XYZ file of C-alpha atoms in Angstrom:
125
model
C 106.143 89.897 85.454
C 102.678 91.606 84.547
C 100.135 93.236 86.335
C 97.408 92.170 86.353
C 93.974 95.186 85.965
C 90.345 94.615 86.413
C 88.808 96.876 84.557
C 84.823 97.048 85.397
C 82.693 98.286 82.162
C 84.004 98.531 78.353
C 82.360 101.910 77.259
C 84.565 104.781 76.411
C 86.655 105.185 79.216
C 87.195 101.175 80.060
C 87.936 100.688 76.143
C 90.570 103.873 76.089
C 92.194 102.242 79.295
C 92.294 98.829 78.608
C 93.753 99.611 75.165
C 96.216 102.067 76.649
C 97.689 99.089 79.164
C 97.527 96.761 76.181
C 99.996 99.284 73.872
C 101.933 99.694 76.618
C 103.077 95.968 77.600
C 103.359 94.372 80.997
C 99.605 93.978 81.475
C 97.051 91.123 81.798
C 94.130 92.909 81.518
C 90.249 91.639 82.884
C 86.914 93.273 81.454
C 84.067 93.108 83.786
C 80.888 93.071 82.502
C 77.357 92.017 83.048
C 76.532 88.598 81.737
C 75.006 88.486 78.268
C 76.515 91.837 77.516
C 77.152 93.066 74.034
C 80.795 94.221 74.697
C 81.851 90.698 75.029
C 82.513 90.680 71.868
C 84.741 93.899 71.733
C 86.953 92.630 74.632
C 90.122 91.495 72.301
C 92.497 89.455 74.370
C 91.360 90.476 77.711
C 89.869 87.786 79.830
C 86.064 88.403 80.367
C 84.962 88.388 84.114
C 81.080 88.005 84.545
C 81.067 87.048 88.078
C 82.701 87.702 91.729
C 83.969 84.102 91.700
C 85.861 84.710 87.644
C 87.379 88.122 89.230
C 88.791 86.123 92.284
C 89.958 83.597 89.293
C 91.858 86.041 87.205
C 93.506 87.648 90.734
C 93.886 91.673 89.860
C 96.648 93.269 91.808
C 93.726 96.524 91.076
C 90.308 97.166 90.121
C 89.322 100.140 88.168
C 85.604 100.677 87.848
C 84.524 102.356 84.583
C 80.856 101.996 84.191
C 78.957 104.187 86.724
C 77.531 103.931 89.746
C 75.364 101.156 89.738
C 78.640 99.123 88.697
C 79.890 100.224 91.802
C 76.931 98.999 94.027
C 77.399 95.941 92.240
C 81.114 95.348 92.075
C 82.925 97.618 94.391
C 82.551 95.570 97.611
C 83.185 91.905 95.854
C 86.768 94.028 94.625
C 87.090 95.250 97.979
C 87.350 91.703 99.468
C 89.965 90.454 97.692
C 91.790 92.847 99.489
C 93.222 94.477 96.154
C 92.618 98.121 95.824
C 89.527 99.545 93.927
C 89.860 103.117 91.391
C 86.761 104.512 91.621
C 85.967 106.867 88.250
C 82.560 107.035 88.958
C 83.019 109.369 92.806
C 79.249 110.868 92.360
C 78.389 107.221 93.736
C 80.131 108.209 96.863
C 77.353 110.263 97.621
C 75.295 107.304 98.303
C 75.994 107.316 102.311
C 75.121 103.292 102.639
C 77.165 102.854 99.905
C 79.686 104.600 100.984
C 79.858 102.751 104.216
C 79.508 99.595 102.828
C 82.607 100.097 100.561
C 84.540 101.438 103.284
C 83.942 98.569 106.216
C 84.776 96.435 103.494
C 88.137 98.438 102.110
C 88.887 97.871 106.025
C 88.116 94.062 106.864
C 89.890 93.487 103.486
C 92.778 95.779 104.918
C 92.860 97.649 100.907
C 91.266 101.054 100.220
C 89.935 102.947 97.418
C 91.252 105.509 95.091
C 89.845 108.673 93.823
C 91.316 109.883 90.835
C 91.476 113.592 91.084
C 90.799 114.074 87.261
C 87.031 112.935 88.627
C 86.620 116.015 90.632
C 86.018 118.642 89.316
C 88.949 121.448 89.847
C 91.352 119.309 91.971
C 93.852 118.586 89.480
């Protein structure tokens, strides 16, 4: 059985990752990206999500955002609610109070959370 990994964005860190799974085996692997975007093209086998609906389609068991923080205004809470959890790279978004809150009453009603890696801030690991 594979897992199956949302990945939102397809710049550097989204392509390393989504390649990395690929090598690795035992992955179904979903690039989010804005409709109309260039990376389409670069996606390889992954299935291309351009809309809430097409991520509750392909059915992550996670989410890992990779594009910054307005792709985690704009996708974080629609990952939240189908109560998978959501790795956040992008943290400095956290700083955004409303955003914060948003993405933590939904983490709650979804009954999922999110996850900090600790190689985002700086000096933890």
């Amino acid at each position: 059985m594979s897992r199956r990994v949302a990945i939102v964005g397809h710049g550097a860190i989204g392509r390393e990752l989504a390649g990395a799974l690929q090598a690795r085996g035992g992955y179904e692997i979903a690039v989010v990206l804005r409709a109309g975007s260039k990376a389409a093209g670069e996606i390889g086998e992954a299935t291309l999500v351009t809309d809430p609906a097409a991520l509750a389609a392909f059915a992550p068991s996670l989410v890992v955002e990779a594009a910054g923080a307005g792709a985690v205004r704009e996708w974080g809470p629609a990952s939240l609610a189908l109560g998978v959890p959501l790795l956040l790279s992008s943290v400095g978004a956290l700083h955004d109070e409303a955003l914060r809150a948003m993405l933590v009453a939904a983490a709650e009603k979804a009954g999922t959370r999110r996850e900090l890696p600790s190689g985002a801030l700086a000096g933890l690991d």
